[in-house]
Amino acid sequence: MVKIHPSEITPEHVYLNRRQFLLGAGAALASWALGGCACPQEPEQQPPSGTSAPIESPQAGDLEAELNTFEEITGFNNFYEFSLSKTEVARLAEGFVTSPWDLEVGGLVSTPRTFGLEDILKFEREERIYRMRCVEAWSMVIPWDGFPLRKLLEAVEPTSDAKYVRFETLYDPERMPGQNASVLDWPYVEGLRLDEAMHDLTLLATGLYGKDLLPQNGAPVRLVVPWKYGFKSIKSIVKIDLVAKEPVTTWAAASPTEYGFYANVNPDVSHPRWSQASERRIGESGRRETLLFNGYGEEVAALYEGLDLTKNF
Ligand SMILES: Nc1nc2c(c(=O)[nH]1)N[C@H]1C(S)=C(S)[C@@H](COP(=O)(O)O)O[C@H]1N2
Ligand SMILES: [Mo]
């Protein structure tokens, strides 16, 4: 059953005003922890008057105010299966049929399973407002709807040999015209270490701004790993495998000196052809400083203790 979000019948500015109001009422948690799909926070979740409101991290407040518009998020995309031109992807992906859709989850698991789209939509969704930092040094702030990847992985029970997760995008050159050109080795493949995949920030997204994902954003289901460069967040996933060895990923295979397996956002590790110290936020004129782990260091730095981030870029 497809849940209807209130925001599906709410214009964007009303949706934003309502969210602003609720945040003002003291309902803000860390921005990535906003619970309960795109629905407004229940009044019960607000602290009773007289007690102090939860301390709002300035970053969480800022992110709310920094949201990119629906038009920006759905009109400026990297999705090489459709086009190399970011402003052409939406037009070329229009009409891409994403239902029915099967997501096959297997490999080193006790209970391999194929999830139909209707099964994927049964996972309880929540809203997560995340920064998205492309390796090309532009960024956005996007209100995703989705659920932690961990919940799907737990459903198939990874065995003790499973150390990595490998993801694959659909391969269908008739429906994805960009796959007729050999710019990349299709299908697009990405990967995470199992502990990265199980991290609470790691999301499978099925919507944004309270609406189902549009094809250009990776419908019907895509990964979102907010502390890594955007190319890790693989779109239109049809296959997830638990594996023992670090998977060969599309961009690392295409240009190993430029794109690594980890791809953690890091202002101190330059791309061989440009600095990663700053970025252009879509919709802004100046540049912003790029944050280590894209601002999510408090949550994820422990995953990389003892790892040389310059070598493991
Ligand atoms: N299958 C697939 N996934 C992909 C890409 C792609 O070309 N193909 N581009 C990646 C890159 S480089 C970025 S920056 C993000 C962009 O996501 P968005 O268009 O939803 O903002 O998708 C990532 N996922
Ligand atoms: Mo990107």
PDB file of N, CA, C and O in Angstrom, residues 3-4 24 52 66 72 80 88 108 111 122 145 161 177 198 201 213 237-238 259 279 283 285 289 300 307:
ATOM      1  N   LYS A   3       1.585   4.873   0.886  1.00  0.00           N
ATOM      2  CA  LYS A   3       1.144   5.904   1.835  1.00  0.00           C
ATOM      3  C   LYS A   3       1.028   7.236   1.106  1.00  0.00           C
ATOM      4  O   LYS A   3       1.886   7.591   0.319  1.00  0.00           O
ATOM      5  N   ILE A   4      -0.002   7.992   1.381  1.00  0.00           N
ATOM      6  CA  ILE A   4      -0.106   9.334   0.813  1.00  0.00           C
ATOM      7  C   ILE A   4       0.407  10.329   1.846  1.00  0.00           C
ATOM      8  O   ILE A   4      -0.102  10.409   2.960  1.00  0.00           O
ATOM      9  N   GLY A  24       9.935  26.056  14.809  1.00  0.00           N
ATOM     10  CA  GLY A  24       9.877  27.163  15.744  1.00  0.00           C
ATOM     11  C   GLY A  24       9.250  26.735  17.059  1.00  0.00           C
ATOM     12  O   GLY A  24       9.623  27.203  18.125  1.00  0.00           O
ATOM     13  N   SER A  52      12.883  22.723  29.288  1.00  0.00           N
ATOM     14  CA  SER A  52      13.636  23.375  28.227  1.00  0.00           C
ATOM     15  C   SER A  52      13.582  22.534  26.948  1.00  0.00           C
ATOM     16  O   SER A  52      13.559  21.310  26.993  1.00  0.00           O
ATOM     17  N   GLU A  66      18.344  26.131   4.484  1.00  0.00           N
ATOM     18  CA  GLU A  66      19.150  26.047   3.260  1.00  0.00           C
ATOM     19  C   GLU A  66      18.544  25.160   2.183  1.00  0.00           C
ATOM     20  O   GLU A  66      19.130  25.001   1.118  1.00  0.00           O
ATOM     21  N   GLU A  72      15.099  23.003  -8.348  1.00  0.00           N
ATOM     22  CA  GLU A  72      16.555  22.814  -8.426  1.00  0.00           C
ATOM     23  C   GLU A  72      16.919  21.334  -8.316  1.00  0.00           C
ATOM     24  O   GLU A  72      17.736  20.812  -9.081  1.00  0.00           O
ATOM     25  N   TYR A  80      24.123   9.531 -15.679  1.00  0.00           N
ATOM     26  CA  TYR A  80      24.730   9.279 -16.988  1.00  0.00           C
ATOM     27  C   TYR A  80      23.955   8.272 -17.831  1.00  0.00           C
ATOM     28  O   TYR A  80      24.130   8.221 -19.041  1.00  0.00           O
ATOM     29  N   GLU A  88      19.655  18.287 -18.914  1.00  0.00           N
ATOM     30  CA  GLU A  88      18.896  17.507 -19.908  1.00  0.00           C
ATOM     31  C   GLU A  88      18.336  16.214 -19.324  1.00  0.00           C
ATOM     32  O   GLU A  88      17.451  15.585 -19.913  1.00  0.00           O
ATOM     33  N   LEU A 108      25.882 -13.045   0.340  1.00  0.00           N
ATOM     34  CA  LEU A 108      26.175 -13.700   1.609  1.00  0.00           C
ATOM     35  C   LEU A 108      25.115 -13.359   2.655  1.00  0.00           C
ATOM     36  O   LEU A 108      25.345 -12.584   3.583  1.00  0.00           O
ATOM     37  N   THR A 111      18.723 -15.302   4.062  1.00  0.00           N
ATOM     38  CA  THR A 111      17.403 -15.329   3.429  1.00  0.00           C
ATOM     39  C   THR A 111      17.325 -14.353   2.259  1.00  0.00           C
ATOM     40  O   THR A 111      16.762 -13.259   2.387  1.00  0.00           O
ATOM     41  N   LYS A 122       6.764  -0.720   1.986  1.00  0.00           N
ATOM     42  CA  LYS A 122       6.210  -1.108   3.295  1.00  0.00           C
ATOM     43  C   LYS A 122       7.122  -0.695   4.444  1.00  0.00           C
ATOM     44  O   LYS A 122       6.677  -0.608   5.582  1.00  0.00           O
ATOM     45  N   ASP A 145      12.772  11.370   1.503  1.00  0.00           N
ATOM     46  CA  ASP A 145      11.918  10.431   2.230  1.00  0.00           C
ATOM     47  C   ASP A 145      12.516   9.046   2.005  1.00  0.00           C
ATOM     48  O   ASP A 145      12.786   8.671   0.863  1.00  0.00           O
ATOM     49  N   ASP A 161      30.332 -13.849   6.960  1.00  0.00           N
ATOM     50  CA  ASP A 161      31.332 -13.619   5.905  1.00  0.00           C
ATOM     51  C   ASP A 161      31.096 -12.304   5.161  1.00  0.00           C
ATOM     52  O   ASP A 161      31.971 -11.821   4.436  1.00  0.00           O
ATOM     53  N   PRO A 177      18.760   5.638 -22.451  1.00  0.00           N
ATOM     54  CA  PRO A 177      19.480   5.851 -23.712  1.00  0.00           C
ATOM     55  C   PRO A 177      20.975   6.112 -23.538  1.00  0.00           C
ATOM     56  O   PRO A 177      21.763   5.779 -24.421  1.00  0.00           O
ATOM     57  N   MET A 198      25.379  -0.166   7.344  1.00  0.00           N
ATOM     58  CA  MET A 198      24.495  -0.337   8.507  1.00  0.00           C
ATOM     59  C   MET A 198      24.350   0.955   9.313  1.00  0.00           C
ATOM     60  O   MET A 198      23.564   1.014  10.257  1.00  0.00           O
ATOM     61  N   LEU A 201      22.758   6.875   9.231  1.00  0.00           N
ATOM     62  CA  LEU A 201      22.622   7.951   8.234  1.00  0.00           C
ATOM     63  C   LEU A 201      22.399   7.408   6.819  1.00  0.00           C
ATOM     64  O   LEU A 201      21.934   8.133   5.945  1.00  0.00           O
ATOM     65  N   LEU A 213       9.941   9.739  -5.734  1.00  0.00           N
ATOM     66  CA  LEU A 213      11.092  10.177  -6.532  1.00  0.00           C
ATOM     67  C   LEU A 213      10.702  10.290  -7.986  1.00  0.00           C
ATOM     68  O   LEU A 213       9.962   9.444  -8.503  1.00  0.00           O
ATOM     69  N   ILE A 237      18.156   1.364  -8.247  1.00  0.00           N
ATOM     70  CA  ILE A 237      18.850   0.123  -7.870  1.00  0.00           C
ATOM     71  C   ILE A 237      17.968  -1.100  -8.151  1.00  0.00           C
ATOM     72  O   ILE A 237      16.785  -1.121  -7.782  1.00  0.00           O
ATOM     73  N   VAL A 238      18.569  -2.130  -8.787  1.00  0.00           N
ATOM     74  CA  VAL A 238      17.839  -3.382  -9.018  1.00  0.00           C
ATOM     75  C   VAL A 238      18.465  -4.562  -8.279  1.00  0.00           C
ATOM     76  O   VAL A 238      17.863  -5.638  -8.197  1.00  0.00           O
ATOM     77  N   TYR A 259      38.997   8.721  -8.495  1.00  0.00           N
ATOM     78  CA  TYR A 259      37.848   8.322  -7.683  1.00  0.00           C
ATOM     79  C   TYR A 259      38.163   7.047  -6.933  1.00  0.00           C
ATOM     80  O   TYR A 259      38.478   6.020  -7.543  1.00  0.00           O
ATOM     81  N   GLU A 279      32.947  24.722  -2.339  1.00  0.00           N
ATOM     82  CA  GLU A 279      31.896  24.223  -3.234  1.00  0.00           C
ATOM     83  C   GLU A 279      30.920  25.342  -3.577  1.00  0.00           C
ATOM     84  O   GLU A 279      30.829  26.343  -2.877  1.00  0.00           O
ATOM     85  N   GLY A 283      22.000  27.607  -6.434  1.00  0.00           N
ATOM     86  CA  GLY A 283      21.101  28.679  -6.005  1.00  0.00           C
ATOM     87  C   GLY A 283      21.815  29.826  -5.303  1.00  0.00           C
ATOM     88  O   GLY A 283      21.195  30.835  -5.011  1.00  0.00           O
ATOM     89  N   SER A 285      25.413  32.446  -5.075  1.00  0.00           N
ATOM     90  CA  SER A 285      26.418  32.987  -5.986  1.00  0.00           C
ATOM     91  C   SER A 285      27.851  32.761  -5.489  1.00  0.00           C
ATOM     92  O   SER A 285      28.729  32.436  -6.272  1.00  0.00           O
ATOM     93  N   GLU A 289      32.721  26.880   2.203  1.00  0.00           N
ATOM     94  CA  GLU A 289      33.783  25.946   2.565  1.00  0.00           C
ATOM     95  C   GLU A 289      33.194  24.540   2.598  1.00  0.00           C
ATOM     96  O   GLU A 289      32.093  24.336   3.096  1.00  0.00           O
ATOM     97  N   VAL A 300      30.053  10.028  11.868  1.00  0.00           N
ATOM     98  CA  VAL A 300      30.714   8.954  11.108  1.00  0.00           C
ATOM     99  C   VAL A 300      32.231   8.858  11.267  1.00  0.00           C
ATOM    100  O   VAL A 300      32.825   7.857  10.837  1.00  0.00           O
ATOM    101  N   LEU A 307      42.367   4.860   9.814  1.00  0.00           N
ATOM    102  CA  LEU A 307      42.461   4.737   8.354  1.00  0.00           C
ATOM    103  C   LEU A 307      43.083   6.015   7.798  1.00  0.00           C
ATOM    104  O   LEU A 307      42.688   7.114   8.176  1.00  0.00           O
TER     105      LEU A 307
END
